[in-house]
XYZ file of C-alpha atoms in Angstrom:
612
model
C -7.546 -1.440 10.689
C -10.488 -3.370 9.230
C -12.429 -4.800 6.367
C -15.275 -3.107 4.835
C -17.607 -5.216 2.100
C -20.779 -4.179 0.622
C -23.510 -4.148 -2.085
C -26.236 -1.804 -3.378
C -29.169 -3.142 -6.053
C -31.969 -0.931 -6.608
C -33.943 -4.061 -8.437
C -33.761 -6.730 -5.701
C -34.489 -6.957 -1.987
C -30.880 -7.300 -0.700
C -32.494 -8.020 3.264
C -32.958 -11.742 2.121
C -28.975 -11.840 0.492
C -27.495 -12.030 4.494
C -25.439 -15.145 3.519
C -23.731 -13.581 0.601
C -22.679 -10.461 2.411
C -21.635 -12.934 5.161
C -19.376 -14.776 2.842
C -18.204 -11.511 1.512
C -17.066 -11.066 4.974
C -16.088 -13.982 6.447
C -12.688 -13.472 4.191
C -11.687 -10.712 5.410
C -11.826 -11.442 9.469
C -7.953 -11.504 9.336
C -8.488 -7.655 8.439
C -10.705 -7.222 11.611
C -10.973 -10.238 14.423
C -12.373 -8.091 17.130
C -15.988 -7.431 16.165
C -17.849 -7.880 13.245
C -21.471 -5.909 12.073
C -23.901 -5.883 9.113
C -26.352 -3.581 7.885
C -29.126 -4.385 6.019
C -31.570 -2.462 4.036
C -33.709 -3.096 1.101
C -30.904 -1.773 -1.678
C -27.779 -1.631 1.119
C -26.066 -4.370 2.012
C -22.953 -3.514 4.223
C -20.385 -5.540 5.657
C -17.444 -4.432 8.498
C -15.137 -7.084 10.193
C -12.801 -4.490 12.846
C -9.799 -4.635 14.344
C -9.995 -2.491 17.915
C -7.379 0.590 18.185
C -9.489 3.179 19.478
C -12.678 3.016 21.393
C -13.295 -0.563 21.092
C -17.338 -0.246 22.528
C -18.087 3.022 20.859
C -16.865 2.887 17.696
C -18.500 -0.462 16.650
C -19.294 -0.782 13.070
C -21.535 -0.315 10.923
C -22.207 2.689 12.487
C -25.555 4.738 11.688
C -26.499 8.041 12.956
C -29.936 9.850 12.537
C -30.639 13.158 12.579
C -34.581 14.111 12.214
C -35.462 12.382 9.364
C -32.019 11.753 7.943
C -30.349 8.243 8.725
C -26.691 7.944 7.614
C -24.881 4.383 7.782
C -21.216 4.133 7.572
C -18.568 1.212 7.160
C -15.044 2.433 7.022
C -11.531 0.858 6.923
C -8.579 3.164 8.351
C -7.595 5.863 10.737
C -7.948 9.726 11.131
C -5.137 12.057 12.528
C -6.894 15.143 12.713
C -9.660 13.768 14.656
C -9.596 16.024 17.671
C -9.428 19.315 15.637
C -12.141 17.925 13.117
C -14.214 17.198 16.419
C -13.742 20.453 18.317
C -15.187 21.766 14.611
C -18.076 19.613 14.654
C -18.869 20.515 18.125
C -19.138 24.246 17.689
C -21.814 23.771 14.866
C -23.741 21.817 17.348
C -22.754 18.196 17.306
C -22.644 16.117 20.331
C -20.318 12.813 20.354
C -20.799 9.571 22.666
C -17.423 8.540 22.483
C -13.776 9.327 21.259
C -13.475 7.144 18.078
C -12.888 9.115 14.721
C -15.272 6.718 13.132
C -18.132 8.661 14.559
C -16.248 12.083 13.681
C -15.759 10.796 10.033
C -19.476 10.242 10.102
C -20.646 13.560 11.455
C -18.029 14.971 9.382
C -20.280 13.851 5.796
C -23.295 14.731 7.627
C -22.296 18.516 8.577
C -19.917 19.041 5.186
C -21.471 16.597 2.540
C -19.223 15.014 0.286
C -16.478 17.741 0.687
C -15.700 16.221 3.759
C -12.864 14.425 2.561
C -11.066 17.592 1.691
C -10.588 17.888 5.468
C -9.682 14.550 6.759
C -6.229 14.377 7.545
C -5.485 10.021 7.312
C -5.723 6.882 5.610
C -9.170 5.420 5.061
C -11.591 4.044 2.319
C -15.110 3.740 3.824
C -18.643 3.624 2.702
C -21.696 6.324 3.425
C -25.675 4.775 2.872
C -27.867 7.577 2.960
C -31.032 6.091 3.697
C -33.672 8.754 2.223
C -31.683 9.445 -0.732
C -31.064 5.792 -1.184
C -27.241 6.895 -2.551
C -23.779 5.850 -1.548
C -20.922 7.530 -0.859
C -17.326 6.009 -1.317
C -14.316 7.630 -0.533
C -10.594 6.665 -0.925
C -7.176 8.334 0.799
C -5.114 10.518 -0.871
C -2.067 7.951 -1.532
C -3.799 5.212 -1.370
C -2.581 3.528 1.619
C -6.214 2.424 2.384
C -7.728 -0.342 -0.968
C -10.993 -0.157 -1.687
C -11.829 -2.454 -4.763
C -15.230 -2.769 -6.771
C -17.419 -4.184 -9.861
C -20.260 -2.796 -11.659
C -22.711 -5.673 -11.775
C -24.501 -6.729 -14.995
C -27.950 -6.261 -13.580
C -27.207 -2.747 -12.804
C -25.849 -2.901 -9.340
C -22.762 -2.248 -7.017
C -20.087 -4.849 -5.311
C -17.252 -3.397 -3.472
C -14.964 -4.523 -0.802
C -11.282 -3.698 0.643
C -9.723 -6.585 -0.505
C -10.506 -8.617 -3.786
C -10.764 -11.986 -2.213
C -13.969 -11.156 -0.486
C -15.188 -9.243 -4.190
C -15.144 -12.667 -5.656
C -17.124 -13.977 -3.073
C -19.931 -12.571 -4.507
C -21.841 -15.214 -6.825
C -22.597 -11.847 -9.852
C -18.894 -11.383 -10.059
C -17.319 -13.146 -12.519
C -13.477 -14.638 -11.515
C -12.387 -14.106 -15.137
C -8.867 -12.894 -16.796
C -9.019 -11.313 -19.788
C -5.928 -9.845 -22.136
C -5.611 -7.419 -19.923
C -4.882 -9.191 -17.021
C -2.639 -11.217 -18.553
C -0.810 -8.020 -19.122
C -1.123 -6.793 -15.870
C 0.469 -10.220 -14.379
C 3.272 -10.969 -16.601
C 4.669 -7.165 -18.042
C 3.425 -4.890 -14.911
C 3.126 -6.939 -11.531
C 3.902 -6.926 -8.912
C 3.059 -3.374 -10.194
C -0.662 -2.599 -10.979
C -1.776 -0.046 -13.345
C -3.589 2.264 -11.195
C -7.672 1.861 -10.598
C -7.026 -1.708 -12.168
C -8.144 -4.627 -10.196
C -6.670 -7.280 -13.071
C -9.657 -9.303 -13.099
C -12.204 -8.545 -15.562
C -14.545 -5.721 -14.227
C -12.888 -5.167 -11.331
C -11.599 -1.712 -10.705
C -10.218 -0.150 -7.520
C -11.285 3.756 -6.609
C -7.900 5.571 -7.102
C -6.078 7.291 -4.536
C -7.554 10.704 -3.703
C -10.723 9.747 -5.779
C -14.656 9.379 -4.122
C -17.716 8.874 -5.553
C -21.567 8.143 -5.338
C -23.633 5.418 -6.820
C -27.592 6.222 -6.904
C -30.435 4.911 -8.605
C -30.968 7.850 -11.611
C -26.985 8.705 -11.841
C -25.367 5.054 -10.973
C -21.828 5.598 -10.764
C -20.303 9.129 -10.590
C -16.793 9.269 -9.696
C -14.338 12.467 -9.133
C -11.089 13.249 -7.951
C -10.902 15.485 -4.818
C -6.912 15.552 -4.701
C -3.839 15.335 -6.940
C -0.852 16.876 -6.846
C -0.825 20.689 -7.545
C 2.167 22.542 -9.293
C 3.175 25.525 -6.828
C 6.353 28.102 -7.409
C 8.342 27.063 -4.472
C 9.105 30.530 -2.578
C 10.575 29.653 0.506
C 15.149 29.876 1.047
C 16.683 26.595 1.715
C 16.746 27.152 5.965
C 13.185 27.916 5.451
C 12.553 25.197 3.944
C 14.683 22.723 5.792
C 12.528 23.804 9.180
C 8.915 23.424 6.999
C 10.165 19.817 6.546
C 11.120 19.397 10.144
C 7.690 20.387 10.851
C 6.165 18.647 8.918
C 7.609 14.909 9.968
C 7.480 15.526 13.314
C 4.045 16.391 13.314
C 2.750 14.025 10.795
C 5.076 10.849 13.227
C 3.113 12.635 16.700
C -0.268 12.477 14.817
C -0.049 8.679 14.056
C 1.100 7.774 17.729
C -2.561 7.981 19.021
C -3.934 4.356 19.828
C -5.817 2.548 22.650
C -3.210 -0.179 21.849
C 0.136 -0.766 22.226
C 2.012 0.927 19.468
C 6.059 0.286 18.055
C 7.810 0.606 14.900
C 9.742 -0.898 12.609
C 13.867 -0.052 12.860
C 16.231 -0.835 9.818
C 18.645 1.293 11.005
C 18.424 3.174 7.642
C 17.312 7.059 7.906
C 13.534 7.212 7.578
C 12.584 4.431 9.759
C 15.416 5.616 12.596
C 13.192 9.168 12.414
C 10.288 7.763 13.027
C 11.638 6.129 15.692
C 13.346 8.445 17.223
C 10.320 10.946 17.630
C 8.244 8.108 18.740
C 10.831 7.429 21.039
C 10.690 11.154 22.604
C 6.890 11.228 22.363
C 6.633 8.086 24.634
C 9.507 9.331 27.042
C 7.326 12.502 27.436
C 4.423 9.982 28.511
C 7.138 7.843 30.886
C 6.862 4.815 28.471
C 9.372 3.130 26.651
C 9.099 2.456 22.455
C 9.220 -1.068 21.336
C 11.125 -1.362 17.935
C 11.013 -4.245 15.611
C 13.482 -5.123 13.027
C 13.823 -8.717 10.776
C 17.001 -10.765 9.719
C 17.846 -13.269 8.092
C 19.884 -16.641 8.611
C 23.433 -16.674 8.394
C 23.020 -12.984 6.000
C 26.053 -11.743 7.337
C 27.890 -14.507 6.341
C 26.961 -14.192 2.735
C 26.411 -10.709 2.174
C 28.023 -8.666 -0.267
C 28.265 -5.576 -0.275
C 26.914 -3.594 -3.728
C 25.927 -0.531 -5.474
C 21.957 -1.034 -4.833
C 22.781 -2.311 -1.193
C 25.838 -0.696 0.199
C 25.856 -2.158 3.840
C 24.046 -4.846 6.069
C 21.551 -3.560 8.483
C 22.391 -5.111 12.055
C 25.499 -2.838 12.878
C 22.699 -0.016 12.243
C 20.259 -1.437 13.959
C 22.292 -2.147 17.187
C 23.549 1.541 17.481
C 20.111 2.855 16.694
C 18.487 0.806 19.751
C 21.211 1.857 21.604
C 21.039 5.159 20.878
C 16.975 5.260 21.933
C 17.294 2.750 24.493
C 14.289 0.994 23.067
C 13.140 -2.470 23.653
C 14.075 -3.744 20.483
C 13.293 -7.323 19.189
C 15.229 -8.641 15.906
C 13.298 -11.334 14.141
C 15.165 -13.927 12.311
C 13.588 -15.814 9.870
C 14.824 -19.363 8.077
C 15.102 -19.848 4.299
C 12.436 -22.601 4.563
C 9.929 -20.287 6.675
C 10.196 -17.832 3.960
C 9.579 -20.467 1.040
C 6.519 -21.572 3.149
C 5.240 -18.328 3.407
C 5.599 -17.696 -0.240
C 1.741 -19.071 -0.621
C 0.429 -17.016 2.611
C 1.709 -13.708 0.748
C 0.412 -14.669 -2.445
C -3.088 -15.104 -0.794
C -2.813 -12.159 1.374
C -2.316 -9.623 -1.914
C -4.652 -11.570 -3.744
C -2.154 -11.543 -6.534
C 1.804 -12.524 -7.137
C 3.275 -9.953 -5.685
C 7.272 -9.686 -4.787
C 7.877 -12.674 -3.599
C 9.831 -13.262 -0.254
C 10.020 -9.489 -0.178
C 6.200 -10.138 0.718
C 6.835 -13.427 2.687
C 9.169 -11.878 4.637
C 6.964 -9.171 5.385
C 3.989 -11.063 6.245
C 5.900 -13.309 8.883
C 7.915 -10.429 10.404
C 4.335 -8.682 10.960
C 3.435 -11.992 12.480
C 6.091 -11.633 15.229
C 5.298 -7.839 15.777
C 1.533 -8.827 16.275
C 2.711 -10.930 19.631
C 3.692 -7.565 20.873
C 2.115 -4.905 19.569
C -1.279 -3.704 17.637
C 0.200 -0.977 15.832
C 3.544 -0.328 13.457
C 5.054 2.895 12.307
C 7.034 1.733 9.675
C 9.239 4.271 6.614
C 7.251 4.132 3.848
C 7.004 6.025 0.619
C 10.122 8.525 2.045
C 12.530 7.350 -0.927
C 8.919 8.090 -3.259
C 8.534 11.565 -1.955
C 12.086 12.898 -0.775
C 14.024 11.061 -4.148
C 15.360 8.460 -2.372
C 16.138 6.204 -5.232
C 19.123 5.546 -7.343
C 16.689 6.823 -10.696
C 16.450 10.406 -9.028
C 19.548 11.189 -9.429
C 21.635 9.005 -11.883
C 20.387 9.455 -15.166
C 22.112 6.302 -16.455
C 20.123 3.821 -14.219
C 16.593 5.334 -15.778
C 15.483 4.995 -19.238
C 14.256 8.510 -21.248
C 10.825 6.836 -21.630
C 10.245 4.403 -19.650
C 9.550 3.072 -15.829
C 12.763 3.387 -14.155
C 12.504 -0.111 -12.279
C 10.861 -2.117 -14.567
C 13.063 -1.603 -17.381
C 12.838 -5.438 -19.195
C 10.055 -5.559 -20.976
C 10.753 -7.123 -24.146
C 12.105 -9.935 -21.226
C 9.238 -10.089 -19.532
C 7.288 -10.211 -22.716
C 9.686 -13.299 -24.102
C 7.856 -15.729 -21.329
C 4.338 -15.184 -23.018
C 3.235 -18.088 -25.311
C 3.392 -17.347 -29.158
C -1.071 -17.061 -28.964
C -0.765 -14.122 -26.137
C 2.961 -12.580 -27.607
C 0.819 -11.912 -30.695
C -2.169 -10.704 -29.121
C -0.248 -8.328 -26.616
C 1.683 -6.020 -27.656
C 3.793 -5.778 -25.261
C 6.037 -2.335 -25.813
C 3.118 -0.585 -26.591
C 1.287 -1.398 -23.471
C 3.725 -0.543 -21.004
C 4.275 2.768 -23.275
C 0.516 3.546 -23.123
C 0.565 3.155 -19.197
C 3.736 5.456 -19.000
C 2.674 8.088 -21.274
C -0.797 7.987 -19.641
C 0.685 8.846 -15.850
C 2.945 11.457 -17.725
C -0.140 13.102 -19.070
C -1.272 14.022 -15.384
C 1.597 15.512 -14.160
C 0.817 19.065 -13.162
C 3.664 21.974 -14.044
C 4.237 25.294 -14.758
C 5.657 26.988 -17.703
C 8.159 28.539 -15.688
C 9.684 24.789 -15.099
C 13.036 24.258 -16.514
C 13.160 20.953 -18.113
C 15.009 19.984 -15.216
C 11.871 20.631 -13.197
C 9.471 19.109 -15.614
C 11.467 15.457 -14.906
C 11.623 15.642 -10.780
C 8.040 16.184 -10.933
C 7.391 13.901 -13.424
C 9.723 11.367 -11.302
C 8.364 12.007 -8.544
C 4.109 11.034 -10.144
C 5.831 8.320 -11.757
C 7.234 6.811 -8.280
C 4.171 7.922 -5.969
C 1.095 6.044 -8.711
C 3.175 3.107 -9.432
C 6.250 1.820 -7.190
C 4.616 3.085 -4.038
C 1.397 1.852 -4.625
C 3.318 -1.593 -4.947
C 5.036 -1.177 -1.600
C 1.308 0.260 0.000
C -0.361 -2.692 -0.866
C 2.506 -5.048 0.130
C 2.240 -3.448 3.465
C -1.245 -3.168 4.210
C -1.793 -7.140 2.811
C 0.938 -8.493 4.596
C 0.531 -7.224 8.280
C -3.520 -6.993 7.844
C -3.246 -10.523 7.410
C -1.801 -10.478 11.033
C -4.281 -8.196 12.073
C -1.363 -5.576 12.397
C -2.007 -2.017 11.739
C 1.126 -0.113 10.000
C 0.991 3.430 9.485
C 3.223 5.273 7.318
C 3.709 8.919 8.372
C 5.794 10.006 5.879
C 2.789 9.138 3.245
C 1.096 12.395 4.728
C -0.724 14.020 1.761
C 1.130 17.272 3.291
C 4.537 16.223 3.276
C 3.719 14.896 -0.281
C 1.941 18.303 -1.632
C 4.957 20.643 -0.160
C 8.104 18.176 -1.649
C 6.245 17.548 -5.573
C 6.859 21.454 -5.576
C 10.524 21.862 -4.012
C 12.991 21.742 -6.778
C 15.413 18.356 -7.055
C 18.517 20.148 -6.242
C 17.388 20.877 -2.831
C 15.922 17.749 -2.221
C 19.068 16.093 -2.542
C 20.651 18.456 -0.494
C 24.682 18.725 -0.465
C 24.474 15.709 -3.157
C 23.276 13.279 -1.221
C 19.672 11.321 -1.499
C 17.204 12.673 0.528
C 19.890 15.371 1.591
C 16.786 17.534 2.685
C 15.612 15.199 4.904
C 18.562 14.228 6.707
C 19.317 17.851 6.959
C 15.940 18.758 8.480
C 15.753 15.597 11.060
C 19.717 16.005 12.145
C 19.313 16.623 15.612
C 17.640 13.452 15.893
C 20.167 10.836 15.206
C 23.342 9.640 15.594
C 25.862 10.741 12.424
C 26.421 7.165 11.643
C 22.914 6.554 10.950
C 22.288 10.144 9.294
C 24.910 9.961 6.814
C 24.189 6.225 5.827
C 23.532 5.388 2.606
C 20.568 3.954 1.193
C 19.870 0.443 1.276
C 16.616 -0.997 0.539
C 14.230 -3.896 2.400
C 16.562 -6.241 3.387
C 16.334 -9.994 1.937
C 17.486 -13.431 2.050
C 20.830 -14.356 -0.083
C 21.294 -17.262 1.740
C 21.880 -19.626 -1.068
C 19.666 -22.040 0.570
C 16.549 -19.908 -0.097
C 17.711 -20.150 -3.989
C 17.829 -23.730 -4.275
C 14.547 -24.116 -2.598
C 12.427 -21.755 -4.993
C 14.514 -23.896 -7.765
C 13.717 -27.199 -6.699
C 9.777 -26.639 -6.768
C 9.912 -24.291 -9.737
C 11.409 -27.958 -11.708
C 8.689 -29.729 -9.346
C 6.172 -27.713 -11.227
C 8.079 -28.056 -14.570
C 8.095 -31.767 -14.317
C 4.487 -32.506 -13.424
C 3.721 -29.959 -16.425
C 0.269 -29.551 -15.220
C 0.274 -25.518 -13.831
C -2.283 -23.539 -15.510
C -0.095 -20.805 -15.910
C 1.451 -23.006 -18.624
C -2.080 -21.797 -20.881
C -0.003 -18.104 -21.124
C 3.251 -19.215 -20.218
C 6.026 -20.709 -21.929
C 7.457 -23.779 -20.258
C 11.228 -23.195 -21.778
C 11.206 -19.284 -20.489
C 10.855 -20.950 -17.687
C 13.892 -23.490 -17.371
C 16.029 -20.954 -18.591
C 15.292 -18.810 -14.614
C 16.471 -22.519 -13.204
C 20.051 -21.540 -14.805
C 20.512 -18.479 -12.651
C 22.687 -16.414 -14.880
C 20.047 -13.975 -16.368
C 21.291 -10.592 -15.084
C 18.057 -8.738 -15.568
C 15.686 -7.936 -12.559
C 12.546 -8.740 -12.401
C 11.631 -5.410 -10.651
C 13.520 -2.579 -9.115
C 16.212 -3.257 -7.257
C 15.246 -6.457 -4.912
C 13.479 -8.394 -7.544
C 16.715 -10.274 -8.822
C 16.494 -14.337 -10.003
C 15.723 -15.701 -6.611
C 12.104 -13.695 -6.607
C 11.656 -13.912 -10.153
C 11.463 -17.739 -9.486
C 9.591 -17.236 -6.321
C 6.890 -14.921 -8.557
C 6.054 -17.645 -10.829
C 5.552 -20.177 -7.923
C 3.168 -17.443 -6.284
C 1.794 -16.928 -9.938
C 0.857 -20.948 -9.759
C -0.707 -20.893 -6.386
C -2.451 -17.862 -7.367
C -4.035 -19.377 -10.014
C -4.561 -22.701 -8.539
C -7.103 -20.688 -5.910
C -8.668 -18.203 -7.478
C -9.122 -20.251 -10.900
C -9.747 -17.169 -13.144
C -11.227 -18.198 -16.505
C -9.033 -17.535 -19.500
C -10.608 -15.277 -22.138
């Protein structure tokens, strides 16, 4: 993947503001080491750091193409799948093409369909479009938002954007400021984010499925092209068992397409054995052998317990899984103390606290995959889509208003100081949030209550929890210069499931029973009757009394800034360990709840937001 950064002014020269944009970019080579390109114009600035998958020479960035009179410039983060079918398209209206990269078909693409282009783009992207005669810019997002794309409205009329919201605040006109809000967004939401929110003051990210232009007589006008649509679901069950099939195999081929070496991540759990299982078929069909990745931890076996959110260890899972593909498969084990270190690394890579050594983890397993490979296929956003959690299904682990996994407000609210407890209201914000993602939920009024909940689950789950576990995966191995795809986040897959009822998603009563039912032939029945059990992590008890140790550090220097919205007592009480509530969803128990604070400190300590 890359980094894209950028500004338009229509009141200054922005040819003699190089060394901002360069700034502006210079934070986000870990997004792209490979190349790096500007393009300047009087009211354009643009920025793109890459990182090579396809067509390293030809597909260099930014990339303009002219066409008589019109000049089009384009910076763009992400990857398309469609881009053969999109360029046999192009090329019977007339187009020619000097290479094979879908940057220049996502170009052409504007250029032949305007701004409806998007509509056709099968992939994950956010990019940028300067039309040079029109002097107007075009920004586009994905439609799930696996690709970030942050901005700010500047006071003197013009536009800052970037992918990632270190290299935003780079740029001397926006102001590194935390307001109420943000406050909010840190200590009742995150490592959730409200959607479009960027938590600093002014800073908004485009939404999933949402693009826009910004020109010098409309400024900013921004529209969604895609949500999720409420169809009657027509098709029987074996009908709609082989439309699935379909459907993931299809969307897993799609995303095998690299220059580079490509693997994929193995848990041994059900969505990331499909992927690899097709991957591993694809590649046999080429005579090459997948490479599969999987992390552990020290000594986990010897304290793990077995429980109701995580039935059963990994490893046996793993090992029959690699066995079964005959992969080569590398397990990386990480140490309690590399994944305290790496606490500070995550924290920086997200540009915000985010879920601790969930993140950490991440970020150094990525790390270890990057020695190897240059793309990841990895099992995202199935549980999301196919109702893989425990809240689908089990009415008692969800509240009847509420986020299902981030049920502990009133908690999270107790850790505020007595000045911010009384100027946030606390219930009410979280109930605005909730009630405001309800409102979009698209259904007919031929849905049986029944109905109106799954979708409504399913809206709630794909703008908020897996827009948590997007950006922890595209921060954490991005920061590795790793580039992790996610098939089953295919807007199709997505559109078809939101409209097949509950009941035959879970298929003969078991999670994601349509799923396994569709991919059977693919794995062993170990594996495809497993239950589910989420990211693995640490419970080495070492790992605890680190995170404990320089949470009191912090307590007895009493000098964090988070102390200024944070009460010091709220947080001894963590250091006693016998607070049952989570922190968030299932993995964020008292060993990250610590860790999130510690990440809240270091966040603080470098991006020194001012209070207001």
């Amino acid at each position: 993947m890359c980094g894209i950064a950028g500004q338009i002014d229509y009141d200054q020269n922005l040819q003699t503001q190089v060394e901002t944009l360069k700034q502006m970019q210079a934070v986000l080579r870990r997004r792209g080491p490979d190349q790096e390109g500007v393009f300047l114009a009087e009211h354009a600035a643009l920025s793109h750091t890459r990182l090579c998958v396809i067509d390293a020479e030809r597909g260099r960035q930014p990339m303009t193409v002219c066409q008589g009179s019109r000049a089009c410039t384009l910076v763009y983060n992400g990857e398309l799948y469609n881009t053969e079918e999109l360029r046999s398209a192009l090329s019977r209206l007339g187009w020619t093409f000097s290479g094979h990269s879908d940057t220049e078909v996502l170009l052409k693409s504007y250029m032949e369909w305007g701004t409806d282009c998007v509509s056709r783009f099968n992939g994950i992207f956010a990019f940028a479009i300067w039309e040079a005669a029109a002097e107007t810019l075009f920004l586009a997002r994905d439609r799930m938002g696996v690709k970030p794309l942050f901005f700010s409205l500047l006071s003197g009329g013009g536009l800052v954007f970037a992918s990632e919201l270190k290299a935003l605040l780079r740029h001397p006109a926006v102001p590194v400021e935390l307001d109420g809000n943000g406050v909010a967004e840190l200590v009742l939401i995150g490592p959730g984010r409200t959607p479009g929110c960027g938590v600093f003051r002014g800073v908004r990210e485009l939404l999933p499925g949402q693009c826009g232009t910004f020109s010098r007589e409309g400024g900013l006008r921004l529209w969604k092209y895609w949500s999720l649509q409420a169809r009657a679901h027509t098709e029987c069950e074996a009908d709609t068992i082989e439309h699935v099939r379909f459907l993931v195999e299809d969307a897993i081929r799609r995303q095998l397409v690299s220059d580079m070496p490509v693997g994929t991540f193995l848990s041994g759990g059900l969505d990331s054995s499909i992927i690899s299982a097709v991957a591993a078929r694809a590649l046999a069909e080429k005579g090459e052998v997948l490479q599969t990745f999987s992390v552990d931890y020290q000594d986990n076996d010897l304290y793990f317990t077995s429980g109701k959110f995580q039935p059963s260890s990994d490893n046996p899972y793993i090992a029959s899984m690699a066995a079964f593909l005959g992969s080569r498969h590398t397990n990386v084990v990480l140490e309690p103390p590399q994944v305290a270190r790496a606490l500070f690394d995550a924290a920086e890579a997200r540009d915000l606290p985010g879920m601790a050594d969930i993140d950490s983890s991440l970020l150094l397993f990525c790390q270890a995959v990057k020695e190897q490979v240059t793309v990841a296929i990895s099992g995202e956003c199935a549980d999301e889509i196919f109702g893989g959690y425990p809240w689908f299904r089990d009415p008692s682990v969800r509240p009847e208003n509420g986020f299902p996994w981030a049920q502990s407000t009133a908690w999270r609210a107790s850790f505020l100081t007595p000045e911010y407890a009384a100027r946030l209201d606390a219930e009410e914000i979280v109930r605005q949030r909730y009630r405001g993602t309800l409102r979009q939920v698209d259904c007919l009024d031929t849905d049986t209550p029944e109905q109106r909940r799954s979708r409504q689950l399913m809206r709630l789950n794909m703008d908020w929890f897996m827009q948590t576990l997007l950006d922890r995966k595209d921060r954490m191995s991005m920061w590795s210069a790793l580039e992790v795809r996610v098939p089953f986040c295919d807007w199709r897959i997505a559109e078809y499931l939101y409209n097949v009822p509950g009941e035959l998603r879970n298929l003969g009563g078991q999670e994601k029973g349509l799923l396994r039912a569709a991919m059977a032939e693919w794995l062993p029945e170990e594996v495809l009757r497993r239950k589910k059990s989420p990211y693995p992590k640490t419970v080495h008890p070492a790992y605890l009394r680190l995170v404990s140790q320089r949470l009191q550090r912090l307590l007895d220097e009493g000098t964090s800034p988070m102390f200024a919205f944070i009460r010091r007592e709220a947080l001894e009480a963590l250091l006693t360990h016998d607070d049952p509530q989570p922190w968030y969803g299932q993995l964020m128990t008292a060993p990250q709840t610590i860790a999130y604070f510690l990440q809240l400190d270091r966040w603080l300590h470098l991006y020194r937001p001012r209070l207001i």
